[in-house]
Amino acid sequence: MYFPLRIRETVSLETPDAFAMSIMPAMPASNVERSTLILYGISCLVSSSVCEIFRNSRVRCNSSLNIHHFELFDLPKGSSSGTHNPRFFFLLFCFENYFTGIARNMKNQSSSFENILILGLGISGRAAISLALKLGSNVTAVDEKNSPELAKYKRSLSKNRRLKIIPGWKGGWLPASGLTVISPGISATSPLGKAAYASGVPVISELEFGARHCRTPIIAITGTNGKTTTTELTCHLINSLGFKAETAGNIGVPLSESVLRYKQPEYYVVEASSFQLDACSSFAPVAAAILNITSDHMNRYGTETDYVKSKFSIFRNMKSGGGKIIRSDLVEYWRKLGYGGEKPVIFSSAKSGADYYFDGKDVFVKGRKFMRFSDTNLIGTHNAENLLASLALVFSAVPGASRGRLIKGAKSFKTGPHRLELVLKKNGITCINDSKATNPDSTVVALKAVGGRKNVCLIAGGLDKKMDFSPILGEKNRIKAAFLIGECKKKLANLWKNDISCTIFNCFDEAVLAACDKAESGDVVLLAPGCASMDMFKDYKDRGKKFTDIINRRFESEK
């Protein structure tokens, strides 16, 4: 049957009013058949009633339907409106899709559990609590900590009869449940993690929990370094195409929190850590990338192989075909882990035959020059690779992506704070905040990006994650002196003492000021710790902000 319709644009029908308004433009005041108007009125009435029923029930009616807005073609000559009535078929299309969305939503609800146990009461755990309560579940939340802040949070929710919070867990039993949602900070080998997995109840991550109730396509990014920049860049590129994309996951806003919003974007770009992926059983993004894998989190993973398997699990539930993106040096892992029968999308700054390639000057896509890298605001080969991965993700997930719009998007993107962030230049001294450098490889990348010959006053150290710091010695000729802080400062001093001038500090402020005093014109004061921050700071952002504040105070009086 011939349908004289053309897809014009995508709209989101979130309420019966939006449903009605979306149909009206396709039904001009003239030449409207009575039967169509009657059916139209009935559909709006039923839609309103169903929404009201769901609104007053415990089941959340949040099906923000992405359907299509049609524009009429002229009917073929000789055809009658009774035989080919585009308005009638459009109305049926809307009506069918609306109730299909509600059915899909009901299916999601039926897959939820009456009793849910949530382990960990940090950002992820609290987001999972909010989602579970919204789904109508009875929730018990357990945490090993018992801080004043946690007590305040517990009091704020004390009136909710479906929520029970148990702080200060010391071991032993866990409350009965049909599903356990575990926060990324709790490993399977910790006492709380062991108790959860020993219970026989399914254990999933907060990321998995949010994804199960997400109606929006997910693009996922993992890797040791560059995740946040690539997540933000990918989101920026999709928005530059005219779509609505938002970031979620490890980047700051948990997916479980994002999916609670009534109005959903057209794409979620999710930063996924290995800790989150470990407890995913059905997480299936439409496109995913592993940026790189270097030594990290060895205090949690017994071997590098376990860490690699965790990263590659991002592909586990994806459909066969395109959309699985890896850097060229990960192809061997791809084969070893059993993906050899399928060809991945490869990006590289080392192999010219890659699908997405950077030759040191230009970016190439499928063998064709795409743009000049120097036209962007990005610095360093590592950021060129981040751009390659972002382009691969967008072309895999967004059909018909415009090359021109993507180039404009790449040119307008700027990295966020704490990632090779220029704090100031004064008296020939450049101060750079790369607090996001939380492992040795990221410190190496920073040194290569900003260092010259013996001109870097490096501030390094922090929480010891049992990592190998010897690769930093490969850049020793760039380091003028190292100012060491945190839990592993003595370990670094012993490792580097024969190659790098090292000084140990107990106070972060003193280390930064000493680095500034050591620096001369042409030098760089670089915060690239190569370690996590939680031994001295709230997080890497807190560390970076304190560095910036100290630098600004130190140089504010100098002309």
Coordinates of C-alpha atoms in Angstrom, one line a residue:
M1 CA 0.0 0.0 0.0
Y2 CA 1.3 3.5 -0.9
F3 CA 1.6 5.9 2.0
P4 CA 2.1 9.5 0.8
L5 CA 4.1 10.4 3.9
R6 CA 7.6 11.8 4.4
I7 CA 9.5 11.8 7.7
R8 CA 10.2 15.4 8.6
E9 CA 11.5 15.5 12.1
T10 CA 11.6 13.6 15.4
V11 CA 9.4 14.9 18.2
S12 CA 9.0 13.7 21.8
L13 CA 5.4 13.0 22.9
E14 CA 5.5 13.2 26.7
T15 CA 2.0 14.2 27.5
P16 CA -1.5 13.8 26.0
D17 CA -1.3 17.5 25.1
A18 CA 1.9 17.0 23.2
F19 CA 0.3 14.0 21.5
A20 CA -2.7 16.2 20.4
M21 CA -0.5 19.1 19.2
S22 CA 1.7 16.8 17.2
I23 CA -1.3 15.6 15.2
M24 CA -3.0 18.9 14.6
P25 CA -0.4 20.3 12.1
A26 CA -1.0 17.3 9.9
M27 CA -4.7 17.9 9.8
P28 CA -5.5 21.3 8.1
A29 CA -8.7 23.0 8.9
S30 CA -9.9 22.5 5.4
N31 CA -10.8 19.1 3.9
V32 CA -10.8 17.2 7.3
E33 CA -13.0 14.1 7.2
R34 CA -15.5 13.6 10.0
S35 CA -14.4 10.0 10.7
T36 CA -10.8 11.2 11.1
L37 CA -11.8 13.9 13.6
I38 CA -13.9 11.4 15.6
L39 CA -11.1 8.9 15.8
Y40 CA -8.6 11.7 16.7
G41 CA -10.9 12.8 19.5
I42 CA -11.3 9.3 20.9
S43 CA -7.5 8.7 20.8
C44 CA -6.8 11.9 22.7
L45 CA -9.5 11.1 25.3
V46 CA -8.2 7.5 25.8
S47 CA -4.6 8.7 25.9
S48 CA -5.4 11.2 28.6
S49 CA -7.3 8.7 30.7
V50 CA -4.6 6.1 30.5
C51 CA -2.0 8.6 31.5
E52 CA -4.1 9.7 34.4
I53 CA -4.6 6.1 35.6
F54 CA -0.8 5.5 35.5
R55 CA -0.1 8.8 37.1
N56 CA -2.2 7.8 40.1
S57 CA -0.8 4.3 40.3
R58 CA 2.6 3.1 41.6
V59 CA 3.7 2.4 38.0
R60 CA 5.6 5.3 36.5
C61 CA 4.2 6.4 33.2
N62 CA 7.4 7.9 31.8
S63 CA 7.3 6.7 28.2
S64 CA 8.7 9.8 26.4
L65 CA 8.0 8.4 23.0
N66 CA 10.2 9.2 20.1
I67 CA 7.9 9.0 17.1
H68 CA 8.0 10.8 13.8
H69 CA 6.3 13.9 12.6
F70 CA 5.1 13.4 9.0
E71 CA 4.6 15.9 6.2
L72 CA 2.0 15.2 3.5
F73 CA 3.0 14.7 -0.1
D74 CA 0.4 15.3 -2.8
L75 CA -1.6 12.2 -3.4
P76 CA -0.9 10.4 -6.7
K77 CA -3.2 11.3 -9.5
G78 CA -6.2 9.1 -9.7
S79 CA -6.1 8.1 -6.0
S80 CA -8.9 9.0 -3.6
S81 CA -8.5 10.2 -0.1
G82 CA -10.7 7.3 1.0
T83 CA -8.2 4.8 -0.4
H84 CA -5.0 6.6 0.6
N85 CA -5.8 8.6 3.7
P86 CA -2.5 9.8 5.2
R87 CA -4.1 11.4 8.1
F88 CA -5.9 8.2 9.1
F89 CA -2.7 6.1 8.9
F90 CA -0.7 8.8 10.7
L91 CA -3.3 8.8 13.5
L92 CA -3.1 5.0 13.8
F93 CA 0.7 5.2 13.8
C94 CA 0.6 7.6 16.7
F95 CA -2.1 5.6 18.6
E96 CA -0.2 2.3 18.2
N97 CA 3.2 3.8 19.2
Y98 CA 1.7 5.5 22.2
F99 CA 0.3 2.3 23.7
T100 CA 3.4 0.3 22.6
G101 CA 5.4 2.8 24.7
I102 CA 3.2 2.2 27.7
A103 CA 3.4 -1.6 27.2
R104 CA 7.2 -1.3 27.0
N105 CA 7.2 0.8 30.2
M106 CA 5.0 -1.8 32.0
K107 CA 7.4 -4.5 30.9
N108 CA 10.3 -2.6 32.5
Q109 CA 8.2 -2.3 35.7
S110 CA 7.4 -6.0 35.8
S111 CA 11.2 -6.7 35.6
S112 CA 11.8 -4.8 38.8
F113 CA 11.8 -6.4 42.2
E114 CA 9.5 -5.9 45.2
N115 CA 12.5 -5.8 47.5
I116 CA 15.9 -4.3 46.5
L117 CA 19.1 -4.2 48.5
I118 CA 21.5 -1.3 47.7
L119 CA 25.1 -1.5 48.9
G120 CA 26.9 1.8 49.3
L121 CA 25.4 5.2 50.1
G122 CA 27.6 7.4 48.0
I123 CA 26.5 9.2 44.8
S124 CA 25.7 6.0 42.9
G125 CA 23.9 4.3 45.8
R126 CA 21.7 7.3 46.5
A127 CA 20.8 7.6 42.8
A128 CA 19.9 3.9 42.8
I129 CA 17.7 4.4 45.9
S130 CA 15.8 7.2 44.2
L131 CA 15.1 5.1 41.1
A132 CA 14.1 2.0 43.1
L133 CA 11.7 4.0 45.2
K134 CA 10.2 5.5 42.1
L135 CA 9.7 2.0 40.7
G136 CA 7.7 1.2 43.8
S137 CA 10.2 -1.2 45.4
N138 CA 10.9 -1.7 49.1
V139 CA 14.5 -0.6 49.5
T140 CA 17.1 -1.5 52.1
A141 CA 20.4 0.4 51.8
V142 CA 23.6 -0.8 53.6
D143 CA 26.9 1.0 54.1
E144 CA 30.0 0.2 56.1
K145 CA 30.5 3.8 57.0
N146 CA 28.5 5.7 59.7
S147 CA 29.4 9.3 59.2
P148 CA 27.5 12.4 60.4
E149 CA 26.7 13.2 56.8
L150 CA 25.2 9.8 56.3
A151 CA 23.1 10.2 59.4
K152 CA 21.8 13.5 58.0
Y153 CA 20.9 11.8 54.8
K154 CA 19.1 9.0 56.7
R155 CA 17.1 11.6 58.7
S156 CA 16.1 13.4 55.5
L157 CA 14.3 10.2 54.2
S158 CA 13.0 8.9 57.6
K159 CA 9.4 9.5 56.6
N160 CA 9.6 7.1 53.6
R161 CA 8.2 3.8 54.9
R162 CA 9.5 1.8 51.9
L163 CA 13.2 2.7 52.7
K164 CA 15.4 1.4 55.5
I165 CA 19.0 2.6 55.8
I166 CA 21.5 0.5 57.8
P167 CA 24.8 2.4 58.3
G168 CA 27.9 1.0 60.0
W169 CA 27.6 -2.5 58.7
K170 CA 30.2 -4.7 60.5
G171 CA 29.7 -8.0 58.8
G172 CA 27.3 -10.9 59.1
W173 CA 23.8 -11.1 57.5
L174 CA 22.4 -9.0 54.7
P175 CA 18.6 -8.3 54.5
A176 CA 16.7 -10.5 52.1
S177 CA 16.0 -9.1 48.7
G178 CA 15.2 -10.1 45.1
L179 CA 18.0 -7.9 43.6
T180 CA 21.2 -6.3 44.9
V181 CA 22.6 -3.1 43.4
I182 CA 26.2 -2.6 44.3
S183 CA 28.1 0.7 44.2
P184 CA 31.3 0.9 42.2
G185 CA 33.4 1.6 45.3
I186 CA 32.6 -1.9 46.7
S187 CA 34.7 -4.7 45.3
A188 CA 33.6 -8.3 45.0
T189 CA 36.4 -9.2 47.4
S190 CA 35.5 -6.7 50.1
P191 CA 33.5 -8.1 53.2
L192 CA 30.3 -6.4 51.9
G193 CA 30.9 -7.6 48.4
K194 CA 31.6 -11.2 49.5
A195 CA 28.4 -11.2 51.6
A196 CA 26.4 -10.0 48.6
Y197 CA 27.7 -12.5 46.1
A198 CA 27.4 -15.4 48.6
S199 CA 23.7 -14.7 49.2
G200 CA 22.8 -16.1 45.8
V201 CA 20.8 -13.0 44.9
P202 CA 21.5 -11.4 41.5
V203 CA 24.1 -8.6 42.0
I204 CA 24.2 -5.7 39.4
S205 CA 25.9 -2.3 39.3
E206 CA 24.1 1.0 39.5
L207 CA 25.0 1.5 35.8
E208 CA 23.2 -1.7 34.9
F209 CA 20.2 -0.8 37.1
G210 CA 19.9 2.6 35.4
A211 CA 20.3 1.1 31.9
R212 CA 17.5 -1.4 32.5
H213 CA 15.1 1.5 32.9
C214 CA 16.5 3.7 30.2
R215 CA 14.5 4.4 27.0
T216 CA 17.3 6.3 25.3
P217 CA 20.1 4.8 23.2
I218 CA 23.4 4.6 25.2
I219 CA 26.9 5.3 23.8
A220 CA 29.5 4.0 26.3
I221 CA 33.2 4.9 26.8
T222 CA 35.8 3.2 28.9
G223 CA 39.5 3.0 29.2
T224 CA 42.3 3.8 31.6
N225 CA 42.7 7.4 30.5
G226 CA 40.8 10.0 28.5
K227 CA 37.3 8.8 29.4
T228 CA 35.9 12.1 30.7
T229 CA 37.3 14.2 27.8
T230 CA 36.0 11.7 25.2
T231 CA 32.6 11.4 26.9
E232 CA 32.3 15.2 26.9
L233 CA 33.6 15.5 23.3
T234 CA 31.2 12.8 22.0
C235 CA 28.3 14.5 23.6
H236 CA 29.3 17.9 22.2
L237 CA 29.6 16.4 18.7
I238 CA 26.2 14.8 18.8
N239 CA 24.7 18.1 20.0
S240 CA 26.4 19.9 17.2
L241 CA 24.4 17.6 14.8
G242 CA 21.2 19.1 16.2
F243 CA 20.3 16.2 18.5
K244 CA 20.0 16.3 22.2
A245 CA 22.6 14.3 24.1
E246 CA 23.6 14.3 27.7
T247 CA 26.5 12.7 29.7
A248 CA 26.0 10.3 32.5
G249 CA 27.7 7.6 34.5
N250 CA 31.1 7.9 36.1
I251 CA 31.4 11.5 34.8
G252 CA 29.3 12.9 37.6
V253 CA 25.6 12.2 37.2
P254 CA 24.7 8.5 37.7
L255 CA 22.6 7.0 35.0
S256 CA 20.0 5.9 37.6
E257 CA 19.6 9.6 38.4
S258 CA 19.4 10.7 34.8
V259 CA 16.6 8.3 33.8
L260 CA 14.4 9.6 36.6
R261 CA 13.8 12.8 34.6
Y262 CA 10.6 12.8 32.7
K263 CA 12.1 14.5 29.6
Q264 CA 14.8 12.3 28.2
P265 CA 17.5 13.2 25.6
E266 CA 17.9 11.4 22.3
Y267 CA 21.3 9.9 23.4
Y268 CA 23.1 9.3 26.6
V269 CA 26.9 9.3 26.4
V270 CA 28.0 7.3 29.4
E271 CA 31.5 7.2 31.0
A272 CA 31.8 3.6 32.3
S273 CA 34.5 2.6 34.8
S274 CA 35.8 -1.0 35.1
F275 CA 34.2 -1.0 38.6
Q276 CA 30.8 -0.4 37.1
L277 CA 31.2 -2.8 34.2
D278 CA 32.2 -5.7 36.6
A279 CA 28.6 -6.0 37.8
C280 CA 26.9 -5.6 34.4
S281 CA 24.9 -8.5 33.0
S282 CA 22.8 -7.1 30.2
F283 CA 24.3 -3.6 29.6
A284 CA 24.2 -3.1 25.8
P285 CA 25.1 0.2 24.4
V286 CA 24.5 1.0 20.7
A287 CA 28.2 1.9 20.3
A288 CA 31.1 1.6 22.7
A289 CA 34.8 2.4 22.8
I290 CA 37.8 1.2 24.8
L291 CA 40.3 4.1 24.6
N292 CA 43.4 2.5 26.0
I293 CA 44.5 0.0 28.8
T294 CA 47.5 0.6 31.0
S295 CA 48.3 -0.4 34.5
D296 CA 45.7 0.9 37.0
H297 CA 43.7 -0.4 40.0
M298 CA 46.0 -3.2 40.6
N299 CA 44.9 -3.0 44.3
R300 CA 41.5 -4.2 43.1
Y301 CA 42.4 -6.5 40.2
G302 CA 44.8 -9.3 40.9
T303 CA 46.3 -9.4 37.4
E304 CA 46.4 -7.2 34.3
T305 CA 44.4 -9.9 32.5
D306 CA 41.5 -9.4 35.0
Y307 CA 41.6 -5.7 34.4
V308 CA 41.6 -6.1 30.6
K309 CA 38.6 -8.5 30.8
S310 CA 36.7 -6.0 32.8
K311 CA 37.2 -3.3 30.2
F312 CA 36.3 -5.6 27.3
S313 CA 33.1 -6.6 29.0
I314 CA 31.6 -3.4 27.7
F315 CA 31.1 -5.3 24.4
R316 CA 29.6 -8.4 26.0
N317 CA 25.9 -7.8 25.2
M318 CA 26.2 -5.6 22.1
K319 CA 24.8 -6.8 18.8
S320 CA 27.1 -8.1 16.2
G321 CA 28.3 -5.6 13.6
G322 CA 29.8 -2.1 13.9
G323 CA 30.0 0.0 16.9
K324 CA 32.7 -1.8 18.8
I325 CA 35.7 0.6 18.8
I326 CA 39.2 0.0 20.1
R327 CA 42.7 1.5 19.8
S328 CA 45.0 -0.4 17.4
D329 CA 47.2 -1.8 20.3
L330 CA 44.2 -3.6 21.7
V331 CA 43.6 -5.8 18.7
E332 CA 45.6 -8.6 20.2
Y333 CA 43.4 -8.6 23.3
W334 CA 40.4 -8.6 21.0
R335 CA 41.5 -11.9 19.5
K336 CA 42.6 -13.5 22.8
L337 CA 39.2 -12.7 24.4
G338 CA 37.3 -14.5 21.6
Y339 CA 36.1 -11.6 19.5
G340 CA 38.2 -12.6 16.5
G341 CA 35.3 -13.5 14.3
E342 CA 34.1 -9.9 14.2
K343 CA 36.1 -6.9 13.0
P344 CA 36.3 -4.0 15.4
V345 CA 36.4 -0.3 14.4
I346 CA 40.1 0.7 14.9
F347 CA 41.5 4.1 15.7
S348 CA 45.2 4.9 15.9
S349 CA 47.9 7.5 15.9
A350 CA 50.5 4.8 15.0
K351 CA 49.0 2.7 12.2
S352 CA 48.0 4.4 9.0
G353 CA 45.6 1.6 8.0
A354 CA 43.3 2.2 10.9
D355 CA 39.7 3.2 10.2
Y356 CA 40.3 6.5 12.1
Y357 CA 43.9 7.8 12.0
F358 CA 46.0 10.7 13.1
D359 CA 49.3 11.3 11.2
G360 CA 50.6 13.9 13.6
K361 CA 49.0 16.7 11.7
D362 CA 45.6 15.7 10.1
V363 CA 42.7 13.5 11.2
F364 CA 41.6 10.8 8.7
V365 CA 38.3 9.0 8.6
K366 CA 38.1 5.8 6.4
G367 CA 41.2 6.8 4.5
R368 CA 39.9 10.3 3.7
K369 CA 41.3 13.5 5.3
F370 CA 38.7 14.8 7.7
M371 CA 40.2 17.9 9.3
R372 CA 43.4 19.5 10.5
F373 CA 44.0 18.8 14.2
S374 CA 45.5 22.2 14.9
D375 CA 42.1 23.7 14.1
T376 CA 40.8 22.3 17.4
N377 CA 41.4 23.6 20.9
L378 CA 42.9 20.2 21.9
I379 CA 46.5 19.6 22.9
G380 CA 48.6 16.5 22.4
T381 CA 48.5 13.2 20.6
H382 CA 46.4 11.6 23.3
N383 CA 43.7 14.2 22.7
A384 CA 43.9 13.5 18.9
E385 CA 43.1 9.9 19.7
N386 CA 40.2 11.0 21.9
L387 CA 38.9 12.9 18.9
L388 CA 39.3 9.8 16.7
A389 CA 37.3 7.7 19.2
S390 CA 34.6 10.3 19.5
L391 CA 34.2 10.5 15.7
A392 CA 34.0 6.7 15.5
L393 CA 31.3 6.6 18.1
V394 CA 29.2 9.3 16.5
F395 CA 29.4 7.8 13.0
S396 CA 28.5 4.4 14.4
A397 CA 25.6 5.5 16.5
V398 CA 24.1 8.5 14.6
P399 CA 23.0 7.6 11.1
G400 CA 23.7 10.3 8.4
A401 CA 26.0 12.4 10.7
S402 CA 27.0 15.5 8.8
R403 CA 30.8 15.9 8.2
G404 CA 30.5 19.7 8.1
R405 CA 28.7 19.9 11.4
L406 CA 31.1 17.5 13.1
I407 CA 34.1 19.6 12.0
K408 CA 32.4 22.7 13.5
G409 CA 31.7 20.8 16.7
A410 CA 35.3 19.6 17.0
K411 CA 36.6 23.1 16.5
S412 CA 34.4 24.6 19.2
F413 CA 35.0 22.0 21.9
K414 CA 37.1 22.9 24.9
T415 CA 38.3 20.4 27.6
G416 CA 37.0 20.8 31.2
P417 CA 39.0 21.8 34.2
H418 CA 41.7 19.6 35.8
R419 CA 42.8 18.2 32.4
L420 CA 46.0 19.9 31.3
E421 CA 44.3 23.1 32.4
L422 CA 46.3 26.3 32.0
V423 CA 46.1 28.0 35.4
L424 CA 48.3 31.0 34.5
K425 CA 51.5 32.2 32.9
K426 CA 53.6 34.6 34.8
N427 CA 57.2 35.8 34.6
G428 CA 57.8 33.1 32.0
I429 CA 56.5 30.3 34.3
T430 CA 53.6 28.2 33.1
C431 CA 51.4 26.5 35.7
I432 CA 49.2 23.6 34.6
N433 CA 46.6 21.7 36.5
D434 CA 46.3 18.0 35.4
S435 CA 44.8 16.7 38.6
K436 CA 42.8 14.2 36.5
A437 CA 46.1 12.4 35.9
T438 CA 45.4 9.6 38.4
N439 CA 47.8 6.9 37.1
P440 CA 51.4 6.8 35.8
D441 CA 50.4 6.6 32.2
S442 CA 48.4 9.8 32.4
T443 CA 51.4 11.5 34.0
V444 CA 53.6 10.4 31.1
V445 CA 51.0 11.8 28.6
A446 CA 51.1 15.1 30.5
L447 CA 54.9 15.3 30.5
K448 CA 55.0 14.6 26.7
A449 CA 52.3 17.2 26.1
V450 CA 53.8 20.2 28.0
G451 CA 57.4 19.3 28.8
G452 CA 60.6 20.3 27.2
R453 CA 64.2 19.7 28.2
K454 CA 64.5 19.5 32.1
N455 CA 61.9 22.2 32.5
V456 CA 59.1 20.5 34.5
C457 CA 58.7 21.0 38.2
L458 CA 56.4 17.9 38.7
I459 CA 54.1 17.6 41.7
A460 CA 53.3 13.9 42.0
G461 CA 52.0 11.3 44.5
G462 CA 48.8 10.4 46.3
L463 CA 46.9 7.2 47.1
D464 CA 48.9 4.1 46.3
K465 CA 46.9 1.7 44.0
K466 CA 49.9 -0.7 43.7
M467 CA 50.8 0.6 40.2
D468 CA 54.0 0.6 38.3
F469 CA 55.6 4.1 38.3
S470 CA 58.7 3.1 36.3
P471 CA 57.2 4.3 32.9
I472 CA 57.6 7.9 34.2
L473 CA 61.3 7.4 34.2
G474 CA 61.1 7.3 30.5
E475 CA 60.4 11.0 30.6
K476 CA 63.1 11.9 33.2
N477 CA 64.8 14.2 30.8
R478 CA 61.8 16.5 30.9
I479 CA 61.7 16.7 34.7
K480 CA 63.7 19.3 36.5
A481 CA 62.6 18.2 40.0
A482 CA 59.8 16.2 41.6
F483 CA 57.9 17.4 44.6
L484 CA 56.3 14.3 46.2
I485 CA 53.2 14.1 48.3
G486 CA 50.7 11.6 49.7
E487 CA 50.7 8.0 50.7
C488 CA 53.2 6.8 48.2
K489 CA 55.7 9.7 48.3
K490 CA 58.4 7.5 49.9
K491 CA 57.8 4.8 47.3
L492 CA 58.3 7.3 44.5
A493 CA 61.4 8.8 46.1
N494 CA 63.0 5.4 46.4
L495 CA 62.2 4.5 42.8
W496 CA 63.3 7.8 41.2
K497 CA 66.2 8.9 43.5
N498 CA 68.9 7.9 41.1
D499 CA 67.4 9.7 38.1
I500 CA 65.3 12.6 39.3
S501 CA 65.8 15.2 42.1
C502 CA 63.1 14.4 44.6
T503 CA 61.8 16.2 47.7
I504 CA 59.2 14.7 50.1
F505 CA 56.4 16.9 51.6
N506 CA 53.7 16.2 54.2
C507 CA 51.7 19.2 53.2
F508 CA 50.3 19.8 49.7
D509 CA 50.6 23.6 50.0
E510 CA 54.3 23.4 50.8
A511 CA 54.9 21.1 47.8
V512 CA 53.2 23.5 45.4
L513 CA 55.0 26.6 46.8
A514 CA 58.4 24.8 46.6
A515 CA 57.7 23.9 43.0
C516 CA 56.9 27.5 42.2
D517 CA 60.1 28.7 44.0
K518 CA 62.2 26.2 42.0
A519 CA 60.7 27.2 38.6
E520 CA 62.5 29.8 36.4
S521 CA 61.5 31.5 33.2
G522 CA 60.7 28.8 30.6
D523 CA 59.8 26.2 33.2
V524 CA 56.4 24.5 33.8
V525 CA 54.9 23.8 37.3
L526 CA 52.8 20.7 36.6
L527 CA 50.4 19.0 38.8
A528 CA 50.1 15.5 37.3
P529 CA 50.1 13.2 40.4
G530 CA 49.8 9.8 38.7
C531 CA 47.8 8.7 41.8
A532 CA 44.3 8.9 43.1
S533 CA 43.5 11.7 45.5
M534 CA 41.5 10.3 48.3
D535 CA 44.3 10.0 50.8
M536 CA 44.5 13.8 51.1
F537 CA 41.5 15.2 49.3
K538 CA 37.8 14.6 48.6
D539 CA 38.5 13.8 44.9
Y540 CA 40.7 14.9 42.0
K541 CA 38.5 18.0 41.5
D542 CA 39.2 19.1 45.1
R543 CA 42.9 18.5 44.6
G544 CA 42.9 20.5 41.4
K545 CA 41.0 23.4 42.9
K546 CA 43.4 23.7 45.8
F547 CA 46.3 23.7 43.4
T548 CA 44.7 26.5 41.4
D549 CA 44.0 28.5 44.5
I550 CA 47.6 28.1 45.8
I551 CA 49.1 29.1 42.4
N552 CA 46.8 32.2 42.1
R553 CA 47.7 33.4 45.7
R554 CA 51.4 32.7 45.1
F555 CA 51.6 34.9 41.9
E556 CA 48.9 37.5 42.5
S557 CA 51.3 40.0 44.1
E558 CA 53.9 39.7 41.3
K559 CA 53.8 42.0 38.3

